[in-house]
Amino acid sequence: MKQYFIGSYKRLKQTNILSNFINLSSIQLSNALLLMLIYPIITHIIGIEAFGFVMLANTFSGLASIAINYGTNQSGIRDVAINIKNPYELRNVFYVTFWMRVLIFILFILTVIGMQWLNIKYYTFIVLAIPIVIAEVLNPLFFFTGTEKLKLYNIANLISKAAIIVLVIVVIKGPEDAKWVNLIMGTSSSLTYIALLGYAMYQHKLTFLIPKKQEMLKIGKENFYLTINSVSVQLQQSLMVFALAKWGSPAWLGAYSLCDKIIWSSRIMIISVSNAIYPKAAQFYQEGPKLWEAYMKRMKGLMAMIFSFGSLLLFIMPGFFIHLISGEHNDMAISFLRIMAFVPAVAAFNSLNVVDLLLKNNTRSIFNISIILFIIACVACFFLMNIANYHWLGLYTLIVECSALAMYEYVIKKSVNYDAHKLA
């Protein structure tokens, strides 16, 4: 066992995955810490009702950001990593990615303008949350990850998050200021990403380029299923929150949202590992699928062990984590978290399955799985809400995550068996 871990460490060090993971983990950890610090601060300042409007606008902006990203955070990392030594193609990848985001952002703005006639109570919150979406348009994470140079991005991200915390404390004084929270968060991130983009363009000589129509259509077609999957995943995670806001009690909504933030922090760490692995995985896959499969098997086992330990801690000490985040004891939240505790372990098992299908450009299967998962999420949400017993609401996330793991494993094994049959 000792030799296994030593060997794994040496291989990680040689492939830059360890340094990528440390940098990406710092980025994602700063986001997680921001959530844990900022939400209690905001709630105490503006109250629960106004906080609900802030989070609704934030969630809406999050969904829009995923659509605007259009899967470029995944495909972009792969394309940048593959073309890192080809300046012409690297420049092309860079501008195709950003022009696609800009075009979808224009559609988003038109949609927001049209929403003013729907008499939405929190419309002002949505408008002032637009900078969050702008930040996603400008976010160069895919480029810094693909080039395996994340230190500057990491430092800039940490400064941005610190600025957000300070500005919220200084500017937000009461419920009447609630609408400015998302504006502060989005503006700080946008300014940071503008500076990072300027640096990347200067360092890699990425002079201005208007991509060809065929290249825009290509990414539009290739990333369509990936985008639908990402939107579906976001909806799966938000569905229960929306349902509790509509049909549940404030106590249920508050407790569930708190646990959801804790689980999301673990997801952030899992995503950071996947993103750290992705550039080298793309290179391994180009060298030979068998090399990637062997590497994936080893990394999946290592990730499963680490995050299973985290799940065990959440299961054994849910009260400790609830008090750590909220500052108070909440039996309902403890009940939710004890069930949801197993989600990080299941998600860790599944994370590299998604990478595998991305490397194989099997976005159709990702799309099919996302649609089925969304249906499962709707059925599970409806069933659990109708039980009218809050003790079981934590099952929602676990049901969706286990269903995702089962379907991804099935698709990958079916693909492997099909390839083996063809070779035979």
XYZ file of C-alpha atoms in Angstrom:
424
model
C 0.000 0.000 0.000
C 2.861 2.365 0.884
C 4.551 1.679 -2.471
C 1.245 2.306 -4.245
C 0.892 5.788 -2.768
C 4.583 6.622 -3.333
C 4.329 5.477 -6.953
C 1.116 7.435 -7.453
C 2.733 10.556 -5.995
C 5.757 10.284 -8.317
C 3.541 9.813 -11.393
C 1.375 12.763 -10.413
C 4.449 14.942 -9.919
C 5.879 13.975 -13.308
C 2.680 14.801 -15.195
C 2.045 18.237 -13.577
C -1.266 16.946 -12.261
C -0.219 17.482 -8.652
C 0.709 21.135 -9.260
C -2.430 21.647 -11.346
C -4.533 20.133 -8.594
C -2.953 22.316 -5.903
C -3.567 25.463 -7.945
C -7.057 24.475 -9.022
C -7.925 23.313 -5.512
C -6.840 26.711 -4.182
C -9.087 28.411 -6.731
C -12.050 26.214 -5.947
C -11.343 26.265 -2.220
C -11.395 30.070 -2.287
C -14.837 29.855 -3.897
C -16.010 27.388 -1.265
C -14.646 29.556 1.542
C -16.320 32.581 -0.039
C -19.660 30.769 0.030
C -19.167 29.757 3.640
C -18.139 33.283 4.650
C -20.361 35.437 2.473
C -23.759 33.744 2.850
C -23.957 33.964 6.653
C -22.779 37.585 6.444
C -25.405 38.467 3.821
C -28.208 36.685 5.685
C -27.476 38.566 8.922
C -27.404 41.907 7.084
C -30.408 41.659 4.735
C -32.616 38.975 6.303
C -33.890 35.644 4.989
C -36.573 36.991 2.607
C -34.215 39.342 0.753
C -31.550 36.644 0.785
C -34.019 34.403 -1.060
C -34.342 36.985 -3.861
C -30.547 37.279 -4.052
C -30.172 33.514 -4.389
C -32.965 33.222 -6.954
C -31.250 35.835 -9.144
C -27.907 34.161 -8.510
C -29.298 30.768 -9.554
C -30.875 32.274 -12.670
C -27.539 33.863 -13.579
C -25.825 30.549 -12.912
C -28.088 28.768 -15.392
C -27.509 31.533 -17.955
C -23.755 31.305 -17.374
C -23.776 27.589 -18.141
C -25.643 28.217 -21.397
C -23.260 31.043 -22.332
C -20.211 28.947 -21.483
C -21.578 26.439 -24.018
C -19.353 23.615 -22.805
C -16.196 25.597 -23.642
C -14.709 25.088 -20.188
C -14.566 21.366 -21.020
C -13.847 21.324 -24.761
C -11.649 24.423 -24.487
C -9.262 22.775 -22.018
C -8.902 19.799 -24.342
C -8.374 21.910 -27.469
C -5.878 24.256 -25.797
C -3.904 21.306 -24.370
C -3.760 19.584 -27.756
C -2.763 22.743 -29.672
C -0.424 24.254 -27.092
C 2.547 24.011 -29.495
C 0.602 25.304 -32.489
C 0.263 29.124 -32.181
C -2.154 29.424 -35.115
C -4.585 26.798 -33.820
C -4.223 28.036 -30.240
C -5.258 31.540 -31.327
C -8.165 30.077 -33.243
C -9.389 28.055 -30.239
C -9.144 31.148 -28.044
C -11.282 33.385 -30.262
C -13.807 30.747 -31.334
C -14.476 30.139 -27.642
C -15.022 33.801 -26.770
C -17.034 34.702 -29.870
C -19.401 31.804 -29.149
C -19.888 33.099 -25.604
C -20.488 36.672 -26.829
C -23.157 35.584 -29.314
C -25.073 33.619 -26.675
C -24.702 36.518 -24.216
C -26.467 38.806 -26.707
C -29.403 36.363 -26.772
C -29.399 36.353 -22.967
C -29.603 40.172 -22.816
C -32.544 40.136 -25.235
C -34.253 37.542 -23.028
C -33.750 39.665 -19.902
C -35.145 42.715 -21.692
C -38.222 40.711 -22.675
C -38.732 39.527 -19.078
C -39.601 43.036 -17.899
C -43.151 42.542 -19.206
C -43.661 39.389 -17.106
C -44.032 41.396 -13.879
C -41.438 39.317 -12.048
C -41.126 40.465 -8.458
C -37.352 40.082 -8.369
C -36.688 41.454 -11.890
C -34.393 44.192 -10.516
C -32.313 41.509 -8.806
C -31.964 39.674 -12.135
C -30.872 42.811 -13.995
C -28.266 43.672 -11.369
C -26.964 40.086 -11.483
C -25.994 40.457 -15.174
C -22.308 41.125 -14.253
C -22.157 37.536 -12.966
C -23.016 36.381 -16.484
C -20.536 38.844 -18.016
C -17.856 37.322 -15.783
C -18.588 33.912 -17.311
C -18.218 35.347 -20.810
C -14.764 36.660 -19.866
C -13.609 33.736 -17.704
C -10.283 32.427 -19.154
C -10.012 29.414 -16.837
C -10.118 27.005 -19.802
C -7.041 28.691 -21.326
C -4.957 28.809 -18.146
C -5.882 25.202 -17.352
C -5.133 23.976 -20.875
C -1.714 25.654 -20.856
C -1.100 24.279 -17.331
C -0.228 27.748 -15.993
C -2.616 28.443 -13.162
C -0.588 30.329 -10.563
C -1.460 33.811 -11.838
C -5.110 32.877 -12.283
C -5.100 31.510 -8.752
C -3.666 34.679 -7.217
C -6.023 36.959 -9.179
C -9.001 34.830 -8.184
C -8.117 35.003 -4.502
C -7.737 38.803 -4.657
C -11.119 39.075 -6.386
C -12.856 36.952 -3.749
C -11.278 38.934 -0.920
C -12.470 42.168 -2.569
C -16.018 40.794 -2.777
C -16.091 40.000 0.936
C -14.780 43.458 1.865
C -17.191 45.278 -0.481
C -20.224 43.355 0.771
C -19.368 44.176 4.374
C -18.752 47.856 3.551
C -21.550 48.532 1.034
C -24.449 46.301 2.096
C -26.156 47.807 5.155
C -29.648 46.305 5.174
C -32.482 44.633 3.184
C -32.778 47.691 0.918
C -29.221 47.043 -0.345
C -29.813 43.361 -1.144
C -30.116 43.963 -4.889
C -26.485 45.126 -5.040
C -24.971 41.869 -3.738
C -24.830 40.054 -7.083
C -23.655 43.243 -8.813
C -20.657 43.419 -6.451
C -19.802 39.752 -6.962
C -20.093 39.879 -10.746
C -18.249 43.175 -11.229
C -15.263 42.090 -9.145
C -14.940 38.844 -11.103
C -15.393 40.593 -14.468
C -12.616 43.113 -13.813
C -10.291 40.321 -12.695
C -10.961 38.263 -15.825
C -10.394 41.282 -18.097
C -6.918 41.677 -16.587
C -6.192 37.946 -16.990
C -7.378 37.975 -20.599
C -5.070 40.880 -21.375
C -2.155 38.975 -19.871
C -2.945 35.775 -21.836
C -3.319 37.680 -25.116
C -0.008 39.465 -24.572
C 1.976 36.400 -23.486
C 0.729 34.139 -26.301
C 0.439 36.866 -28.968
C -3.275 36.224 -29.451
C -3.980 39.059 -31.870
C -7.595 39.890 -32.682
C -9.391 37.359 -34.879
C -12.925 36.913 -36.218
C -13.389 33.139 -36.648
C -14.744 31.586 -39.800
C -18.431 30.714 -39.933
C -17.642 27.010 -40.386
C -15.582 26.948 -37.185
C -18.371 28.606 -35.198
C -20.897 26.114 -36.583
C -18.562 23.255 -35.722
C -18.275 24.169 -32.046
C -21.998 24.939 -32.017
C -22.751 21.398 -33.152
C -20.081 19.590 -31.125
C -20.872 21.328 -27.818
C -24.664 21.322 -28.089
C -25.157 18.044 -26.242
C -22.484 18.988 -23.712
C -24.298 22.250 -22.962
C -27.666 20.559 -22.562
C -25.985 18.150 -20.161
C -24.513 21.014 -18.109
C -27.842 22.869 -17.958
C -29.580 19.622 -17.013
C -27.043 18.998 -14.228
C -27.609 22.510 -12.873
C -31.371 22.048 -12.974
C -31.061 18.673 -11.255
C -29.193 20.334 -8.401
C -31.558 23.326 -8.216
C -34.870 21.542 -8.672
C -35.419 20.615 -5.035
C -34.512 24.146 -3.919
C -37.087 25.598 -6.322
C -39.668 23.036 -5.190
C -39.100 23.802 -1.506
C -39.339 27.527 -2.233
C -42.695 26.962 -3.913
C -44.312 24.205 -1.827
C -42.128 23.627 1.251
C -41.736 25.532 4.484
C -39.039 28.174 5.073
C -37.479 25.844 7.664
C -37.184 23.022 5.123
C -35.777 25.356 2.472
C -33.185 26.859 4.811
C -31.981 23.516 6.137
C -31.802 21.906 2.709
C -30.009 24.900 1.141
C -27.410 24.806 3.911
C -26.663 21.111 3.289
C -26.692 21.695 -0.444
C -23.902 24.279 -0.036
C -21.818 21.799 1.975
C -22.212 19.092 -0.679
C -21.505 21.605 -3.426
C -18.185 22.437 -1.742
C -17.179 18.780 -2.130
C -18.297 18.866 -5.776
C -16.027 21.857 -6.329
C -13.065 19.827 -5.106
C -13.999 16.892 -7.367
C -14.286 19.229 -10.344
C -10.873 20.674 -9.501
C -9.330 17.195 -9.666
C -11.037 16.439 -12.999
C -9.899 19.756 -14.491
C -6.345 19.181 -13.248
C -6.299 15.763 -14.908
C -7.965 16.832 -18.153
C -4.987 18.384 -20.044
C -2.739 15.380 -19.448
C -5.642 12.990 -20.057
C -6.148 14.509 -23.519
C -2.478 13.886 -24.300
C -2.623 10.320 -22.958
C -5.703 9.593 -25.049
C -3.975 10.870 -28.194
C -1.027 8.572 -27.498
C -3.341 5.597 -27.087
C -6.770 4.854 -25.518
C -5.312 1.927 -23.542
C -2.834 4.253 -21.839
C -5.691 6.556 -20.810
C -7.856 3.653 -19.589
C -5.079 2.362 -17.323
C -4.424 5.839 -15.973
C -8.153 6.505 -15.432
C -8.551 3.285 -13.456
C -5.700 4.222 -11.123
C -6.866 7.800 -10.593
C -10.483 6.764 -10.090
C -9.448 4.431 -7.277
C -7.366 7.131 -5.609
C -10.175 9.713 -5.840
C -12.727 7.231 -4.535
C -10.639 6.536 -1.427
C -10.097 10.218 -0.645
C -13.692 11.379 -1.081
C -15.153 8.275 0.572
C -13.228 9.294 3.678
C -14.788 12.759 3.395
C -18.244 11.213 3.077
C -17.597 9.136 6.168
C -16.709 12.272 8.145
C -19.928 14.001 7.005
C -21.970 10.943 7.974
C -20.386 10.553 11.423
C -20.245 14.267 12.352
C -23.063 16.088 10.509
C -23.797 18.262 13.530
C -20.234 19.550 13.633
C -20.292 20.648 9.982
C -23.745 22.230 10.271
C -22.630 24.268 13.278
C -19.350 25.170 11.549
C -21.178 26.662 8.551
C -24.277 28.150 10.188
C -23.143 28.813 13.737
C -26.194 27.059 15.186
C -27.638 23.614 15.869
C -30.317 22.432 13.424
C -31.772 18.915 13.741
C -33.454 19.116 10.347
C -30.194 20.041 8.581
C -28.357 17.272 10.447
C -30.950 14.768 9.209
C -30.509 15.967 5.609
C -26.721 15.964 5.722
C -26.454 12.464 7.186
C -28.209 11.115 4.065
C -26.515 13.470 1.598
C -23.102 12.623 3.078
C -22.627 9.758 0.605
C -22.964 12.033 -2.449
C -19.257 13.088 -2.591
C -18.118 9.440 -2.661
C -20.526 8.568 -5.493
C -19.615 11.745 -7.421
C -15.893 10.917 -7.110
C -16.491 7.485 -8.647
C -18.249 9.151 -11.574
C -16.103 12.228 -12.278
C -13.579 10.567 -14.610
C -16.375 8.772 -16.461
C -17.467 12.175 -17.738
C -13.885 12.980 -18.771
C -13.699 9.634 -20.611
C -16.772 10.391 -22.727
C -15.501 13.925 -23.408
C -12.168 12.582 -24.663
C -14.029 10.198 -26.944
C -16.204 13.120 -28.076
C -19.221 11.006 -27.133
C -21.362 14.034 -26.365
C -24.491 12.272 -27.620
C -24.343 9.781 -24.740
C -23.730 12.647 -22.296
C -26.820 14.349 -23.703
C -28.968 11.210 -23.424
C -27.863 10.620 -19.838
C -28.600 14.236 -18.886
C -32.139 14.037 -20.244
C -32.845 10.757 -18.419
C -31.321 12.180 -15.233
C -33.518 15.260 -15.447
C -36.603 13.029 -15.705
C -35.397 10.980 -12.718
C -34.790 14.228 -10.792
C -38.324 15.459 -11.525
C -39.893 12.155 -10.452
C -37.755 11.935 -7.291
C -38.528 15.548 -6.381
C -42.276 15.047 -6.892
C -42.303 11.798 -4.900
C -40.258 13.124 -1.957
C -42.256 16.365 -1.758
C -45.501 14.384 -1.618
C -44.266 12.196 1.233
C -44.491 15.360 3.358
C -41.794 14.043 5.685
C -38.686 16.180 5.713
C -36.473 13.334 6.976
C -36.308 11.838 3.469
C -35.649 14.989 1.440
C -31.894 14.407 1.614
C -32.412 11.304 -0.548
C -33.069 13.514 -3.585
C -29.411 14.354 -4.318
C -28.257 10.808 -3.542
C -30.835 9.275 -5.917
C -29.772 11.554 -8.768
C -26.037 10.975 -8.175
C -26.372 7.177 -7.967
C -28.474 7.153 -11.148
C -25.794 9.185 -12.940
C -23.042 6.786 -11.852
C -25.020 3.734 -13.003
C -25.734 5.189 -16.447
C -22.204 6.440 -17.110
C -20.702 3.102 -16.061
C -23.138 1.282 -18.352
C -22.329 3.466 -21.373
C -18.553 3.165 -20.872
C -18.604 -0.611 -20.372
C -20.859 -1.012 -23.399
C -18.404 1.049 -25.470
C -15.409 -0.988 -24.261
C -17.176 -4.289 -25.021
C -18.149 -3.025 -28.470
C -14.551 -2.038 -29.276
C -13.267 -5.398 -28.023
C -15.820 -7.213 -30.173
C -14.734 -5.249 -33.271
C -11.077 -6.108 -32.674
C -11.967 -9.774 -32.239
